Amino acid sequence: AGGALVGVILAGSWLAGQRLGAGGRAVGGAVLLASTALAVLVPTAVVPWAAVGMIFPGARTGGDAWSPAADVGTAFGVLTALALAVIAAVPSVLRSLRGSELLAQAQRWQAATTLAITGDLAMAAGGFRPVPRIGRGWGAVRGRSSAALILRRDLVGALRTPVRAA
């Protein structure tokens, strides 16, 4: 039962990630990080990640690792409430998804999987990199000598996509 509750919560998080923009995903990541830190600092059953740890007792280190925790009922209650909230939110999130975006994403994943299976990991990762926005109008192929041309081309490329140059 605990695994099913965690699965529903994770599936809802994935679905929310499909719907949210970059700002919403950043907020979601911050909430996830804060929840994880809170579970480590204050391991009570009302914190979702600590509740997961209490439901799966093999992860505990203190005392008898396989006996259920004293707060396992509270942990199930917290996870059940979260799962019910996710289930209630799913219809509205599904209505707001756009089919064209989902199709484009599915095609990207299929291409990346095919490229990764064939061993071309650079191309597989390249499909998920952002398109360069800075310096789109800069001419990268200018220069009289080959050395100046190569230097300019590399400099413009590094300025357009600094993450790829690293």
JSON list of C-alpha atoms in Angstrom, two decimals:
[
{"chain": "A", "resi": 1, "resn": "ALA", "atom": "CA", "xyz": [0.00, 0.00, 0.00]},
{"chain": "A", "resi": 2, "resn": "GLY", "atom": "CA", "xyz": [2.84, 2.37, 0.81]},
{"chain": "A", "resi": 3, "resn": "GLY", "atom": "CA", "xyz": [4.47, 1.77, -2.55]},
{"chain": "A", "resi": 4, "resn": "ALA", "atom": "CA", "xyz": [1.21, 2.52, -4.35]},
{"chain": "A", "resi": 5, "resn": "LEU", "atom": "CA", "xyz": [0.79, 5.79, -2.44]},
{"chain": "A", "resi": 6, "resn": "VAL", "atom": "CA", "xyz": [4.35, 6.86, -3.24]},
{"chain": "A", "resi": 7, "resn": "GLY", "atom": "CA", "xyz": [3.79, 5.87, -6.89]},
{"chain": "A", "resi": 8, "resn": "VAL", "atom": "CA", "xyz": [0.66, 8.03, -7.14]},
{"chain": "A", "resi": 9, "resn": "ILE", "atom": "CA", "xyz": [2.50, 10.99, -5.62]},
{"chain": "A", "resi": 10, "resn": "LEU", "atom": "CA", "xyz": [5.48, 10.58, -7.96]},
{"chain": "A", "resi": 11, "resn": "ALA", "atom": "CA", "xyz": [3.22, 10.20, -11.01]},
{"chain": "A", "resi": 12, "resn": "GLY", "atom": "CA", "xyz": [1.40, 13.38, -10.01]},
{"chain": "A", "resi": 13, "resn": "SER", "atom": "CA", "xyz": [4.72, 15.19, -9.62]},
{"chain": "A", "resi": 14, "resn": "TRP", "atom": "CA", "xyz": [5.76, 14.05, -13.08]},
{"chain": "A", "resi": 15, "resn": "LEU", "atom": "CA", "xyz": [2.44, 15.20, -14.54]},
{"chain": "A", "resi": 16, "resn": "ALA", "atom": "CA", "xyz": [2.79, 18.59, -12.83]},
{"chain": "A", "resi": 17, "resn": "GLY", "atom": "CA", "xyz": [6.27, 18.89, -14.31]},
{"chain": "A", "resi": 18, "resn": "GLN", "atom": "CA", "xyz": [4.75, 18.39, -17.76]},
{"chain": "A", "resi": 19, "resn": "ARG", "atom": "CA", "xyz": [2.35, 21.26, -17.19]},
{"chain": "A", "resi": 20, "resn": "LEU", "atom": "CA", "xyz": [4.48, 23.79, -15.30]},
{"chain": "A", "resi": 21, "resn": "GLY", "atom": "CA", "xyz": [6.77, 26.27, -16.97]},
{"chain": "A", "resi": 22, "resn": "ALA", "atom": "CA", "xyz": [10.40, 26.85, -16.05]},
{"chain": "A", "resi": 23, "resn": "GLY", "atom": "CA", "xyz": [9.48, 29.03, -13.05]},
{"chain": "A", "resi": 24, "resn": "GLY", "atom": "CA", "xyz": [7.01, 26.48, -11.71]},
{"chain": "A", "resi": 25, "resn": "ARG", "atom": "CA", "xyz": [9.52, 23.68, -12.08]},
{"chain": "A", "resi": 26, "resn": "ALA", "atom": "CA", "xyz": [12.09, 25.76, -10.20]},
{"chain": "A", "resi": 27, "resn": "VAL", "atom": "CA", "xyz": [9.61, 26.31, -7.36]},
{"chain": "A", "resi": 28, "resn": "GLY", "atom": "CA", "xyz": [8.74, 22.60, -7.37]},
{"chain": "A", "resi": 29, "resn": "GLY", "atom": "CA", "xyz": [12.42, 21.70, -7.17]},
{"chain": "A", "resi": 30, "resn": "ALA", "atom": "CA", "xyz": [12.92, 24.11, -4.29]},
{"chain": "A", "resi": 31, "resn": "VAL", "atom": "CA", "xyz": [9.94, 22.61, -2.44]},
{"chain": "A", "resi": 32, "resn": "LEU", "atom": "CA", "xyz": [11.32, 19.11, -3.03]},
{"chain": "A", "resi": 33, "resn": "LEU", "atom": "CA", "xyz": [14.76, 20.13, -1.78]},
{"chain": "A", "resi": 34, "resn": "ALA", "atom": "CA", "xyz": [13.28, 21.85, 1.30]},
{"chain": "A", "resi": 35, "resn": "SER", "atom": "CA", "xyz": [11.11, 18.80, 2.03]},
{"chain": "A", "resi": 36, "resn": "THR", "atom": "CA", "xyz": [14.14, 16.53, 1.80]},
{"chain": "A", "resi": 37, "resn": "ALA", "atom": "CA", "xyz": [16.18, 18.78, 4.10]},
{"chain": "A", "resi": 38, "resn": "LEU", "atom": "CA", "xyz": [13.28, 18.94, 6.56]},
{"chain": "A", "resi": 39, "resn": "ALA", "atom": "CA", "xyz": [12.99, 15.13, 6.53]},
{"chain": "A", "resi": 40, "resn": "VAL", "atom": "CA", "xyz": [16.67, 14.83, 7.39]},
{"chain": "A", "resi": 41, "resn": "LEU", "atom": "CA", "xyz": [16.63, 17.52, 10.08]},
{"chain": "A", "resi": 42, "resn": "VAL", "atom": "CA", "xyz": [13.21, 16.75, 11.62]},
{"chain": "A", "resi": 43, "resn": "PRO", "atom": "CA", "xyz": [12.37, 13.08, 10.97]},
{"chain": "A", "resi": 44, "resn": "THR", "atom": "CA", "xyz": [8.69, 13.07, 11.98]},
{"chain": "A", "resi": 45, "resn": "ALA", "atom": "CA", "xyz": [5.85, 11.27, 10.24]},
{"chain": "A", "resi": 46, "resn": "VAL", "atom": "CA", "xyz": [4.20, 14.49, 9.05]},
{"chain": "A", "resi": 47, "resn": "VAL", "atom": "CA", "xyz": [7.09, 15.30, 6.70]},
{"chain": "A", "resi": 48, "resn": "PRO", "atom": "CA", "xyz": [6.44, 13.42, 3.41]},
{"chain": "A", "resi": 49, "resn": "TRP", "atom": "CA", "xyz": [9.97, 12.06, 2.87]},
{"chain": "A", "resi": 50, "resn": "ALA", "atom": "CA", "xyz": [10.27, 11.00, 6.50]},
{"chain": "A", "resi": 51, "resn": "ALA", "atom": "CA", "xyz": [6.86, 9.32, 6.15]},
{"chain": "A", "resi": 52, "resn": "VAL", "atom": "CA", "xyz": [8.22, 7.34, 3.19]},
{"chain": "A", "resi": 53, "resn": "GLY", "atom": "CA", "xyz": [11.17, 6.29, 5.34]},
{"chain": "A", "resi": 54, "resn": "MET", "atom": "CA", "xyz": [8.84, 5.12, 8.10]},
{"chain": "A", "resi": 55, "resn": "ILE", "atom": "CA", "xyz": [6.70, 3.07, 5.72]},
{"chain": "A", "resi": 56, "resn": "PHE", "atom": "CA", "xyz": [9.74, 1.29, 4.29]},
{"chain": "A", "resi": 57, "resn": "PRO", "atom": "CA", "xyz": [11.49, 0.22, 7.51]},
{"chain": "A", "resi": 58, "resn": "GLY", "atom": "CA", "xyz": [14.51, -1.40, 5.83]},
{"chain": "A", "resi": 59, "resn": "ALA", "atom": "CA", "xyz": [15.84, 2.09, 5.19]},
{"chain": "A", "resi": 60, "resn": "ARG", "atom": "CA", "xyz": [16.08, 2.90, 8.91]},
{"chain": "A", "resi": 61, "resn": "THR", "atom": "CA", "xyz": [19.32, 2.37, 10.76]},
{"chain": "A", "resi": 62, "resn": "GLY", "atom": "CA", "xyz": [18.39, 2.69, 14.42]},
{"chain": "A", "resi": 63, "resn": "GLY", "atom": "CA", "xyz": [17.03, -0.20, 16.47]},
{"chain": "A", "resi": 64, "resn": "ASP", "atom": "CA", "xyz": [15.35, -3.11, 14.73]},
{"chain": "A", "resi": 65, "resn": "ALA", "atom": "CA", "xyz": [15.51, -2.19, 11.06]},
{"chain": "A", "resi": 66, "resn": "TRP", "atom": "CA", "xyz": [12.60, -4.42, 10.01]},
{"chain": "A", "resi": 67, "resn": "SER", "atom": "CA", "xyz": [10.00, -3.63, 12.66]},
{"chain": "A", "resi": 68, "resn": "PRO", "atom": "CA", "xyz": [7.43, -0.98, 11.75]},
{"chain": "A", "resi": 69, "resn": "ALA", "atom": "CA", "xyz": [7.92, 2.48, 13.20]},
{"chain": "A", "resi": 70, "resn": "ALA", "atom": "CA", "xyz": [5.65, 3.74, 15.95]},
{"chain": "A", "resi": 71, "resn": "ASP", "atom": "CA", "xyz": [4.36, 6.53, 13.70]},
{"chain": "A", "resi": 72, "resn": "VAL", "atom": "CA", "xyz": [3.58, 4.29, 10.72]},
{"chain": "A", "resi": 73, "resn": "GLY", "atom": "CA", "xyz": [-0.14, 5.11, 10.96]},
{"chain": "A", "resi": 74, "resn": "THR", "atom": "CA", "xyz": [0.56, 8.83, 10.81]},
{"chain": "A", "resi": 75, "resn": "ALA", "atom": "CA", "xyz": [2.93, 8.25, 7.90]},
{"chain": "A", "resi": 76, "resn": "PHE", "atom": "CA", "xyz": [0.23, 6.36, 5.99]},
{"chain": "A", "resi": 77, "resn": "GLY", "atom": "CA", "xyz": [-2.22, 9.16, 6.75]},
{"chain": "A", "resi": 78, "resn": "VAL", "atom": "CA", "xyz": [0.14, 11.84, 5.42]},
{"chain": "A", "resi": 79, "resn": "LEU", "atom": "CA", "xyz": [0.89, 9.90, 2.25]},
{"chain": "A", "resi": 80, "resn": "THR", "atom": "CA", "xyz": [-2.79, 9.06, 1.74]},
{"chain": "A", "resi": 81, "resn": "ALA", "atom": "CA", "xyz": [-3.71, 12.75, 2.04]},
{"chain": "A", "resi": 82, "resn": "LEU", "atom": "CA", "xyz": [-1.02, 13.68, -0.49]},
{"chain": "A", "resi": 83, "resn": "ALA", "atom": "CA", "xyz": [-2.12, 10.93, -2.88]},
{"chain": "A", "resi": 84, "resn": "LEU", "atom": "CA", "xyz": [-5.76, 12.06, -2.63]},
{"chain": "A", "resi": 85, "resn": "ALA", "atom": "CA", "xyz": [-4.73, 15.66, -3.36]},
{"chain": "A", "resi": 86, "resn": "VAL", "atom": "CA", "xyz": [-2.81, 14.45, -6.41]},
{"chain": "A", "resi": 87, "resn": "ILE", "atom": "CA", "xyz": [-5.76, 12.38, -7.63]},
{"chain": "A", "resi": 88, "resn": "ALA", "atom": "CA", "xyz": [-8.07, 15.39, -7.21]},
{"chain": "A", "resi": 89, "resn": "ALA", "atom": "CA", "xyz": [-5.70, 17.62, -9.22]},
{"chain": "A", "resi": 90, "resn": "VAL", "atom": "CA", "xyz": [-5.05, 15.19, -12.10]},
{"chain": "A", "resi": 91, "resn": "PRO", "atom": "CA", "xyz": [-8.17, 15.98, -14.21]},
{"chain": "A", "resi": 92, "resn": "SER", "atom": "CA", "xyz": [-7.48, 19.73, -14.29]},
{"chain": "A", "resi": 93, "resn": "VAL", "atom": "CA", "xyz": [-3.80, 19.18, -15.09]},
{"chain": "A", "resi": 94, "resn": "LEU", "atom": "CA", "xyz": [-4.66, 16.76, -17.89]},
{"chain": "A", "resi": 95, "resn": "ARG", "atom": "CA", "xyz": [-7.13, 19.26, -19.39]},
{"chain": "A", "resi": 96, "resn": "SER", "atom": "CA", "xyz": [-4.44, 21.94, -19.51]},
{"chain": "A", "resi": 97, "resn": "LEU", "atom": "CA", "xyz": [-1.85, 19.83, -21.38]},
{"chain": "A", "resi": 98, "resn": "ARG", "atom": "CA", "xyz": [-1.44, 20.47, -25.11]},
{"chain": "A", "resi": 99, "resn": "GLY", "atom": "CA", "xyz": [-1.27, 17.50, -27.43]},
{"chain": "A", "resi": 100, "resn": "SER", "atom": "CA", "xyz": [1.20, 19.12, -29.83]},
{"chain": "A", "resi": 101, "resn": "GLU", "atom": "CA", "xyz": [3.72, 19.69, -27.03]},
{"chain": "A", "resi": 102, "resn": "LEU", "atom": "CA", "xyz": [3.32, 16.14, -25.75]},
{"chain": "A", "resi": 103, "resn": "LEU", "atom": "CA", "xyz": [3.80, 14.74, -29.27]},
{"chain": "A", "resi": 104, "resn": "ALA", "atom": "CA", "xyz": [6.95, 16.82, -29.81]},
{"chain": "A", "resi": 105, "resn": "GLN", "atom": "CA", "xyz": [8.32, 15.68, -26.46]},
{"chain": "A", "resi": 106, "resn": "ALA", "atom": "CA", "xyz": [7.55, 12.03, -27.21]},
{"chain": "A", "resi": 107, "resn": "GLN", "atom": "CA", "xyz": [9.33, 12.31, -30.55]},
{"chain": "A", "resi": 108, "resn": "ARG", "atom": "CA", "xyz": [12.37, 13.90, -28.84]},
{"chain": "A", "resi": 109, "resn": "TRP", "atom": "CA", "xyz": [12.50, 11.07, -26.31]},
{"chain": "A", "resi": 110, "resn": "GLN", "atom": "CA", "xyz": [12.16, 8.43, -29.01]},
{"chain": "A", "resi": 111, "resn": "ALA", "atom": "CA", "xyz": [15.00, 9.98, -31.03]},
{"chain": "A", "resi": 112, "resn": "ALA", "atom": "CA", "xyz": [17.17, 10.29, -27.91]},
{"chain": "A", "resi": 113, "resn": "THR", "atom": "CA", "xyz": [16.51, 6.67, -26.95]},
{"chain": "A", "resi": 114, "resn": "THR", "atom": "CA", "xyz": [17.40, 5.46, -30.43]},
{"chain": "A", "resi": 115, "resn": "LEU", "atom": "CA", "xyz": [20.59, 7.52, -30.46]},
{"chain": "A", "resi": 116, "resn": "ALA", "atom": "CA", "xyz": [21.57, 6.36, -26.96]},
{"chain": "A", "resi": 117, "resn": "ILE", "atom": "CA", "xyz": [20.99, 2.71, -27.85]},
{"chain": "A", "resi": 118, "resn": "THR", "atom": "CA", "xyz": [23.19, 3.06, -30.93]},
{"chain": "A", "resi": 119, "resn": "GLY", "atom": "CA", "xyz": [25.92, 4.64, -28.80]},
{"chain": "A", "resi": 120, "resn": "ASP", "atom": "CA", "xyz": [25.70, 8.27, -29.94]},
{"chain": "A", "resi": 121, "resn": "LEU", "atom": "CA", "xyz": [25.29, 9.83, -26.50]},
{"chain": "A", "resi": 122, "resn": "ALA", "atom": "CA", "xyz": [26.36, 13.33, -27.59]},
{"chain": "A", "resi": 123, "resn": "MET", "atom": "CA", "xyz": [23.56, 13.50, -30.15]},
{"chain": "A", "resi": 124, "resn": "ALA", "atom": "CA", "xyz": [21.10, 11.97, -27.67]},
{"chain": "A", "resi": 125, "resn": "ALA", "atom": "CA", "xyz": [21.85, 14.71, -25.13]},
{"chain": "A", "resi": 126, "resn": "GLY", "atom": "CA", "xyz": [21.91, 17.38, -27.84]},
{"chain": "A", "resi": 127, "resn": "GLY", "atom": "CA", "xyz": [18.17, 17.09, -28.43]},
{"chain": "A", "resi": 128, "resn": "PHE", "atom": "CA", "xyz": [17.47, 18.35, -24.92]},
{"chain": "A", "resi": 129, "resn": "ARG", "atom": "CA", "xyz": [19.81, 21.34, -24.93]},
{"chain": "A", "resi": 130, "resn": "PRO", "atom": "CA", "xyz": [18.24, 24.78, -25.23]},
{"chain": "A", "resi": 131, "resn": "VAL", "atom": "CA", "xyz": [18.44, 26.56, -28.58]},
{"chain": "A", "resi": 132, "resn": "PRO", "atom": "CA", "xyz": [20.95, 29.43, -28.47]},
{"chain": "A", "resi": 133, "resn": "ARG", "atom": "CA", "xyz": [19.26, 32.82, -28.17]},
{"chain": "A", "resi": 134, "resn": "ILE", "atom": "CA", "xyz": [22.18, 35.17, -27.62]},
{"chain": "A", "resi": 135, "resn": "GLY", "atom": "CA", "xyz": [24.17, 36.14, -30.68]},
{"chain": "A", "resi": 136, "resn": "ARG", "atom": "CA", "xyz": [21.89, 34.65, -33.30]},
{"chain": "A", "resi": 137, "resn": "GLY", "atom": "CA", "xyz": [22.81, 37.46, -35.72]},
{"chain": "A", "resi": 138, "resn": "TRP", "atom": "CA", "xyz": [26.55, 37.34, -35.10]},
{"chain": "A", "resi": 139, "resn": "GLY", "atom": "CA", "xyz": [28.53, 36.17, -38.08]},
{"chain": "A", "resi": 140, "resn": "ALA", "atom": "CA", "xyz": [30.69, 33.24, -37.09]},
{"chain": "A", "resi": 141, "resn": "VAL", "atom": "CA", "xyz": [32.29, 32.72, -40.49]},
{"chain": "A", "resi": 142, "resn": "ARG", "atom": "CA", "xyz": [34.19, 35.95, -41.06]},
{"chain": "A", "resi": 143, "resn": "GLY", "atom": "CA", "xyz": [37.90, 36.44, -41.29]},
{"chain": "A", "resi": 144, "resn": "ARG", "atom": "CA", "xyz": [40.68, 36.52, -43.80]},
{"chain": "A", "resi": 145, "resn": "SER", "atom": "CA", "xyz": [43.01, 33.85, -42.52]},
{"chain": "A", "resi": 146, "resn": "SER", "atom": "CA", "xyz": [42.19, 30.32, -41.44]},
{"chain": "A", "resi": 147, "resn": "ALA", "atom": "CA", "xyz": [43.49, 30.94, -37.91]},
{"chain": "A", "resi": 148, "resn": "ALA", "atom": "CA", "xyz": [41.32, 34.07, -37.50]},
{"chain": "A", "resi": 149, "resn": "LEU", "atom": "CA", "xyz": [38.31, 32.23, -38.93]},
{"chain": "A", "resi": 150, "resn": "ILE", "atom": "CA", "xyz": [38.70, 29.31, -36.50]},
{"chain": "A", "resi": 151, "resn": "LEU", "atom": "CA", "xyz": [39.28, 31.64, -33.54]},
{"chain": "A", "resi": 152, "resn": "ARG", "atom": "CA", "xyz": [36.22, 33.77, -34.38]},
{"chain": "A", "resi": 153, "resn": "ARG", "atom": "CA", "xyz": [34.04, 30.71, -35.00]},
{"chain": "A", "resi": 154, "resn": "ASP", "atom": "CA", "xyz": [35.00, 29.15, -31.66]},
{"chain": "A", "resi": 155, "resn": "LEU", "atom": "CA", "xyz": [34.55, 32.43, -29.77]},
{"chain": "A", "resi": 156, "resn": "VAL", "atom": "CA", "xyz": [31.10, 33.10, -31.26]},
{"chain": "A", "resi": 157, "resn": "GLY", "atom": "CA", "xyz": [30.06, 29.50, -30.56]},
{"chain": "A", "resi": 158, "resn": "ALA", "atom": "CA", "xyz": [31.21, 29.71, -26.95]},
{"chain": "A", "resi": 159, "resn": "LEU", "atom": "CA", "xyz": [29.37, 33.00, -26.41]},
{"chain": "A", "resi": 160, "resn": "ARG", "atom": "CA", "xyz": [26.15, 31.67, -27.97]},
{"chain": "A", "resi": 161, "resn": "THR", "atom": "CA", "xyz": [26.09, 28.50, -25.88]},
{"chain": "A", "resi": 162, "resn": "PRO", "atom": "CA", "xyz": [28.39, 28.84, -22.84]},
{"chain": "A", "resi": 163, "resn": "VAL", "atom": "CA", "xyz": [27.26, 25.55, -21.27]},
{"chain": "A", "resi": 164, "resn": "ARG", "atom": "CA", "xyz": [28.25, 23.54, -24.34]},
{"chain": "A", "resi": 165, "resn": "ALA", "atom": "CA", "xyz": [31.67, 25.19, -24.44]},
{"chain": "A", "resi": 166, "resn": "ALA", "atom": "CA", "xyz": [32.51, 24.03, -20.91]}
]
